[in-house]
Short mmCIF file of C-alpha atoms and ligand atoms in Angstrom, two decimals:
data_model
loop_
_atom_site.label_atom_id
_atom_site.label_comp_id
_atom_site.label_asym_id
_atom_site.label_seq_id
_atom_site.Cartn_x
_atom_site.Cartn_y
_atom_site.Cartn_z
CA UNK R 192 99.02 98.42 70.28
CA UNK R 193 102.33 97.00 69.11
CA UNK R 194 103.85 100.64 69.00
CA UNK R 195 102.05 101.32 72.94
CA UNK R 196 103.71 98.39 74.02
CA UNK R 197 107.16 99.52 73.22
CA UNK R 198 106.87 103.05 74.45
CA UNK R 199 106.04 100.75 77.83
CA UNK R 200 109.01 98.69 77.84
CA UNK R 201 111.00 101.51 76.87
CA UNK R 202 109.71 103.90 79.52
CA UNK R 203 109.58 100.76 82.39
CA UNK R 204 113.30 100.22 81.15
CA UNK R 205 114.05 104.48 81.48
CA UNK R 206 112.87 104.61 85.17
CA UNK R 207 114.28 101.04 86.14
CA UNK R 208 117.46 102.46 84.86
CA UNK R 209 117.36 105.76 86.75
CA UNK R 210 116.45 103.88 89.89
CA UNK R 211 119.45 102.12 89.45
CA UNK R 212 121.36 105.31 88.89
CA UNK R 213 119.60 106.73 91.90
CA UNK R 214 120.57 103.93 94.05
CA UNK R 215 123.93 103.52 93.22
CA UNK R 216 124.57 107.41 93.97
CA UNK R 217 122.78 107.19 97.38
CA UNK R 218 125.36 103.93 98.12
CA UNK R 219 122.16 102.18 98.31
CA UNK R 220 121.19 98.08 97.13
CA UNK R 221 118.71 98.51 94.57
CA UNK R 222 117.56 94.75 95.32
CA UNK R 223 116.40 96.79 98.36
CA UNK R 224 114.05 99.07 96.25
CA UNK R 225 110.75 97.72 95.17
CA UNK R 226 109.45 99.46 92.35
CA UNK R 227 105.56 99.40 92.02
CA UNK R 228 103.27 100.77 88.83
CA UNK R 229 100.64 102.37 89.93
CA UNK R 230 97.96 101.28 87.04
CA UNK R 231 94.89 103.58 88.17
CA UNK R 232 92.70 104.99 85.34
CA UNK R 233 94.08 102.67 83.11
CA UNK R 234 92.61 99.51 81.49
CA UNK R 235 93.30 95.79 83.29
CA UNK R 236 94.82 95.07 79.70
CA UNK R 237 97.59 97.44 80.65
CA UNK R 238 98.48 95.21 83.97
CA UNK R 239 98.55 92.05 81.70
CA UNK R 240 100.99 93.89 79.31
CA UNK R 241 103.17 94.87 82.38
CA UNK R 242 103.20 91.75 83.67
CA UNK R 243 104.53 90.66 80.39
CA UNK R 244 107.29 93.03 80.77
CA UNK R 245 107.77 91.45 83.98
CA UNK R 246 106.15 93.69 86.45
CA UNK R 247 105.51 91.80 89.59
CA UNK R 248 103.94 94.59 91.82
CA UNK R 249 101.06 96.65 90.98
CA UNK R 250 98.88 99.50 92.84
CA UNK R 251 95.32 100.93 92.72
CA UNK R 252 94.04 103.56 94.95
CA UNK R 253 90.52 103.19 94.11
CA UNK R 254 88.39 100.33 95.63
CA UNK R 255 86.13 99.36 93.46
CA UNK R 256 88.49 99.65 90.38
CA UNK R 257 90.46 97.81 92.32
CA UNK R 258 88.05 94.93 92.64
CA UNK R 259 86.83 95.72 89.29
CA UNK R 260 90.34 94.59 88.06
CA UNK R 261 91.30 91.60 90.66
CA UNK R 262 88.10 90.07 88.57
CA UNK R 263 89.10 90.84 84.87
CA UNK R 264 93.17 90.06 85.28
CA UNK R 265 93.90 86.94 84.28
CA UNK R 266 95.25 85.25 87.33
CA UNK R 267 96.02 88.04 89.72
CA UNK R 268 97.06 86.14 92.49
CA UNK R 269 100.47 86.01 90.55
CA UNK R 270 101.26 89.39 91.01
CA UNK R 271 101.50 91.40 94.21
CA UNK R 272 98.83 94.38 94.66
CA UNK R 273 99.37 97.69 96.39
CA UNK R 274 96.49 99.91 97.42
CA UNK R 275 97.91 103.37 97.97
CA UNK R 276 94.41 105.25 98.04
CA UNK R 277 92.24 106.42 101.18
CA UNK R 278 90.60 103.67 102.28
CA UNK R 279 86.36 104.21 103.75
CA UNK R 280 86.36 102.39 106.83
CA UNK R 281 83.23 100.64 105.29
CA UNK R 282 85.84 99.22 102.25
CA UNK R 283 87.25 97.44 104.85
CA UNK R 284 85.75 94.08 104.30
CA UNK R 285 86.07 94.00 100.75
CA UNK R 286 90.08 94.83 101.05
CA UNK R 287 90.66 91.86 103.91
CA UNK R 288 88.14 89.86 101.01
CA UNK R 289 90.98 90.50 98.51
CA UNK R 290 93.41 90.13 100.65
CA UNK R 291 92.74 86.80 101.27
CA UNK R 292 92.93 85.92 97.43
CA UNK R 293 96.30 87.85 96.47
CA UNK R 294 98.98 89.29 98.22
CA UNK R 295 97.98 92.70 99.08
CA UNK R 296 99.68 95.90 100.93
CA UNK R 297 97.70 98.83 102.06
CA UNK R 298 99.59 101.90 102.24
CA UNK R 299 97.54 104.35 103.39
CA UNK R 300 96.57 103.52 107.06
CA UNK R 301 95.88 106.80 108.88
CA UNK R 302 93.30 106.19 111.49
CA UNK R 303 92.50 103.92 114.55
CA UNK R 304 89.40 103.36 113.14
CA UNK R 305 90.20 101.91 109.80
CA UNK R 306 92.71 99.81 111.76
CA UNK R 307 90.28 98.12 113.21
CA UNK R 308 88.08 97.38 110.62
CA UNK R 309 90.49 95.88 108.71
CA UNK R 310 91.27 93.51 111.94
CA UNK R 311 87.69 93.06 112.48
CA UNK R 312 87.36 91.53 108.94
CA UNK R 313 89.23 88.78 109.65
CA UNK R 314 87.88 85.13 111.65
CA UNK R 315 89.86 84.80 115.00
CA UNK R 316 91.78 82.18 113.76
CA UNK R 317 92.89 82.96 110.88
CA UNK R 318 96.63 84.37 109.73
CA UNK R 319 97.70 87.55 109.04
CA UNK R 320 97.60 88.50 105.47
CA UNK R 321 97.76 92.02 105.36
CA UNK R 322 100.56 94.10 105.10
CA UNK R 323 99.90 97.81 106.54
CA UNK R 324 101.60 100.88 105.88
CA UNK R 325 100.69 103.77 108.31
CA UNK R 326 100.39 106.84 106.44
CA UNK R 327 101.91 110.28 107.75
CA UNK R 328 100.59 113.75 106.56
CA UNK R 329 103.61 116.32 105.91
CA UNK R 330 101.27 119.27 105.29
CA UNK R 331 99.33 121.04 107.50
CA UNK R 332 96.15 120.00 105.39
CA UNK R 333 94.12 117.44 107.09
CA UNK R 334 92.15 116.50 103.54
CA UNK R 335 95.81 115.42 101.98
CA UNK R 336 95.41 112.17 103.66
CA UNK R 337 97.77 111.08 106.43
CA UNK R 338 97.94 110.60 110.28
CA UNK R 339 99.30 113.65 112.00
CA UNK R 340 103.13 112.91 112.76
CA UNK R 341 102.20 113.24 116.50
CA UNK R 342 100.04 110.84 116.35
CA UNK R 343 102.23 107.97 113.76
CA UNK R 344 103.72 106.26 116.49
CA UNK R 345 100.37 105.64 118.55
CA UNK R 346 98.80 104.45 115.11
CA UNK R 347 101.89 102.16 113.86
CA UNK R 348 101.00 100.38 117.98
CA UNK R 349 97.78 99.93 116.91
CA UNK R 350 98.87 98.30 113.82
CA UNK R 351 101.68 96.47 115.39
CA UNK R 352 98.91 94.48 117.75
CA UNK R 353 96.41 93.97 115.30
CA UNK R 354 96.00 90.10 115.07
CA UNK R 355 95.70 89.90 111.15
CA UNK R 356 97.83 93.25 110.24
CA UNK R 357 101.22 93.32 109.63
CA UNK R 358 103.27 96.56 110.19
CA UNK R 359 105.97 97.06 107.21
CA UNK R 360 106.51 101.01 108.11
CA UNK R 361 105.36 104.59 106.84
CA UNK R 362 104.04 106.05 103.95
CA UNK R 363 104.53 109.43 102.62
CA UNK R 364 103.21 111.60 99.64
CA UNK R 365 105.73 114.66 98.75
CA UNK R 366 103.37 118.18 99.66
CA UNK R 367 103.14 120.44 96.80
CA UNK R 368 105.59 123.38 96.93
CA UNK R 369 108.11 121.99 98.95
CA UNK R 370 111.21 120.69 98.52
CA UNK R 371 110.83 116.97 98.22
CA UNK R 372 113.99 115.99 99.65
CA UNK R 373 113.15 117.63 102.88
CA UNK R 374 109.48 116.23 102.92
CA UNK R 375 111.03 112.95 102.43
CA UNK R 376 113.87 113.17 105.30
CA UNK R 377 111.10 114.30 107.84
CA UNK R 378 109.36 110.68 106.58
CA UNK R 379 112.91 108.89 107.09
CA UNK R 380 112.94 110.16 110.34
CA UNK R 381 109.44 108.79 111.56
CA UNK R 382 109.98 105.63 109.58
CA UNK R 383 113.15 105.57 111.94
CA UNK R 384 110.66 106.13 114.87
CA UNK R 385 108.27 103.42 113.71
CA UNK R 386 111.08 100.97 113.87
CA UNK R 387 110.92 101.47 117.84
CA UNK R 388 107.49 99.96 117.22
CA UNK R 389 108.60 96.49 115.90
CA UNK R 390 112.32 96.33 113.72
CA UNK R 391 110.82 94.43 111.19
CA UNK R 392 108.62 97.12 109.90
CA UNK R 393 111.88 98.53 108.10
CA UNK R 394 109.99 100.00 104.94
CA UNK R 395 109.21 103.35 103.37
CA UNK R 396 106.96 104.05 100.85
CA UNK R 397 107.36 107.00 99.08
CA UNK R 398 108.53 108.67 96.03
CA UNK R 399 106.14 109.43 92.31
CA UNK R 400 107.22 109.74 89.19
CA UNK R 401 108.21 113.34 89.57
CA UNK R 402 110.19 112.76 93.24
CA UNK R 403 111.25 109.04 93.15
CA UNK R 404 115.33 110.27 92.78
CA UNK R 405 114.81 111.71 96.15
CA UNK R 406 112.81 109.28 97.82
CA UNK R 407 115.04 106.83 97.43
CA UNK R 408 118.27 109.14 98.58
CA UNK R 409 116.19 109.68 101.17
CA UNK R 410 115.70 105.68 101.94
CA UNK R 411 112.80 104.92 100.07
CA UNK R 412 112.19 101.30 99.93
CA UNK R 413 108.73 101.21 97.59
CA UNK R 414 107.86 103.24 94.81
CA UNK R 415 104.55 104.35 93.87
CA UNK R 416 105.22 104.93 90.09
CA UNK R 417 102.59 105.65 87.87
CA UNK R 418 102.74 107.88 84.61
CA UNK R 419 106.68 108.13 84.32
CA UNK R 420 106.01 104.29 83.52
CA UNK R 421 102.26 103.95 82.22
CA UNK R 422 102.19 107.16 79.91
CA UNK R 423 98.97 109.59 81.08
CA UNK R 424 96.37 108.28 82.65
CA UNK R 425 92.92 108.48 80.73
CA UNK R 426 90.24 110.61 82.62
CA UNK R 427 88.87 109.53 85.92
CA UNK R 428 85.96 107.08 85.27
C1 PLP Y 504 98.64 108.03 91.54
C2 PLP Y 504 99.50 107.82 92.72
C3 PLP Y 504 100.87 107.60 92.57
C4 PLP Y 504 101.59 107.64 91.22
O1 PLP Y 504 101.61 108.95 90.74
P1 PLP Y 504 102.48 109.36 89.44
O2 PLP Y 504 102.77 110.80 89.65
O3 PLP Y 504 101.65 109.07 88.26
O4 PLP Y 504 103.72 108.54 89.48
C5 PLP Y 504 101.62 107.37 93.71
N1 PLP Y 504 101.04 107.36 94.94
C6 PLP Y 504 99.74 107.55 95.11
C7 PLP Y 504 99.18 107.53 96.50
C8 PLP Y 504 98.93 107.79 94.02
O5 PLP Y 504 97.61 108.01 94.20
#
């Protein structure tokens, strides 16, 4: 365990460093980069040790893991929590149930419908306390998760009037075979069309371990990063 934990701070303290790196050569802030660990598959033990490291933001993409861990992490309203998987509409009230116990982002909004059952999970009255990412496909594949880029700027409205959403930009996942850099500019460019939408939702979510370098020349502003800082993940459950 001792010996785990250092291969952790060491490889937290690799990628921190190449963000930095990254940054720097893209003439970028990297106070303007928020770097998440994406903790899926692994043990809630592992988001304690992070959080010893000083890890602030964490993501799941599973739901009931994700619930699963909210329960057995010592006081997880400390940290901030990311869900980055595809959300079932019928998940809905569980996320704006977590939601209103930590500070949580959801990053993959793709639908109308899941938009508003996460608004309908909320009493009239009370705040907003979700931030929303809306999710844009850059394959061709509808399974890969994602709205349609046709359609991002209709769904980021939708999000933008929701009473208890709040729209921080787009999300994108790098397709297989391409380029990444390219993938990533078409995102920049409907991020830059989502800001039409409301100029506060300034943010762009993308970049893994493997593509993070050129998510963030490309203006990422959150990073999903999972193995490159967790080691591999143990089988699915
Ligand atoms: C698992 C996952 C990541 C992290 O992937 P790594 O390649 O391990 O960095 C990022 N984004 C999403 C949506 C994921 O599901």
């Amino acid at each position: 365990m001792g010996e785990d934990f250092s291969a952790l701070g060491r490889r937290l303290a690799s990628v921190d460093a190449q963000v930095r790196t990254a940054a720097d050569g893209a003439g970028r802030e990297p106070a303007e980069i928020t770097r998440i660990v994406v903790t899926k598959f692994h043990p809630p033990e592992l988001i304690t040790r992070l959080r010893e490291l000083g890890v602030g933001e964490i993501a799941e993409n599973r739901q009931q893991e994700f619930a699963g861990k909210l329960e057995r992490v010592p006081n997880p309203g400390d940290l901030s929590w990311h869900f980055v998987g595809q959300l079932q509409t019928n998940k809905a009230r569980a996320m704006a149930r977590a939601a209103k116990t930590v500070p949580l982002t959801v990053h993959a909004i793709d639908r109308v419908k899941l938009v508003d059952a996460l608004d309908r999970a909320w009493d009239e009255e009370e705040a907003p306390s979700l931030d929303a990412f809306v999710q844009v496909n850059l394959t061709d594949d509808p399974a890969r998760g994602g709205a349609r880029p046709e359609d991002l700027e209709m769904l980021a409205e939708r999000v933008a009037h929701a009473s208890h959403l709040r729209l921080r930009g787009v999300m994108a996942v790098a397709p297989l075979g391409e380029d990444p850099a390219a993938a990533f500019a078409r995102a920049a460019g409907l991020a830059d069309v989502v800001r039409t939408v409301d100029p506060d939702a300034r943010s762009l979510s993308a970049g893994m371990s493997g593509d993070f370098v050129e998510a963030i020349a490309a203006g990422a502003t959150h990073l999903r990063i999972g193995s490159a800082i967790t080691g591999n993940r143990p089988p699915r459950g």
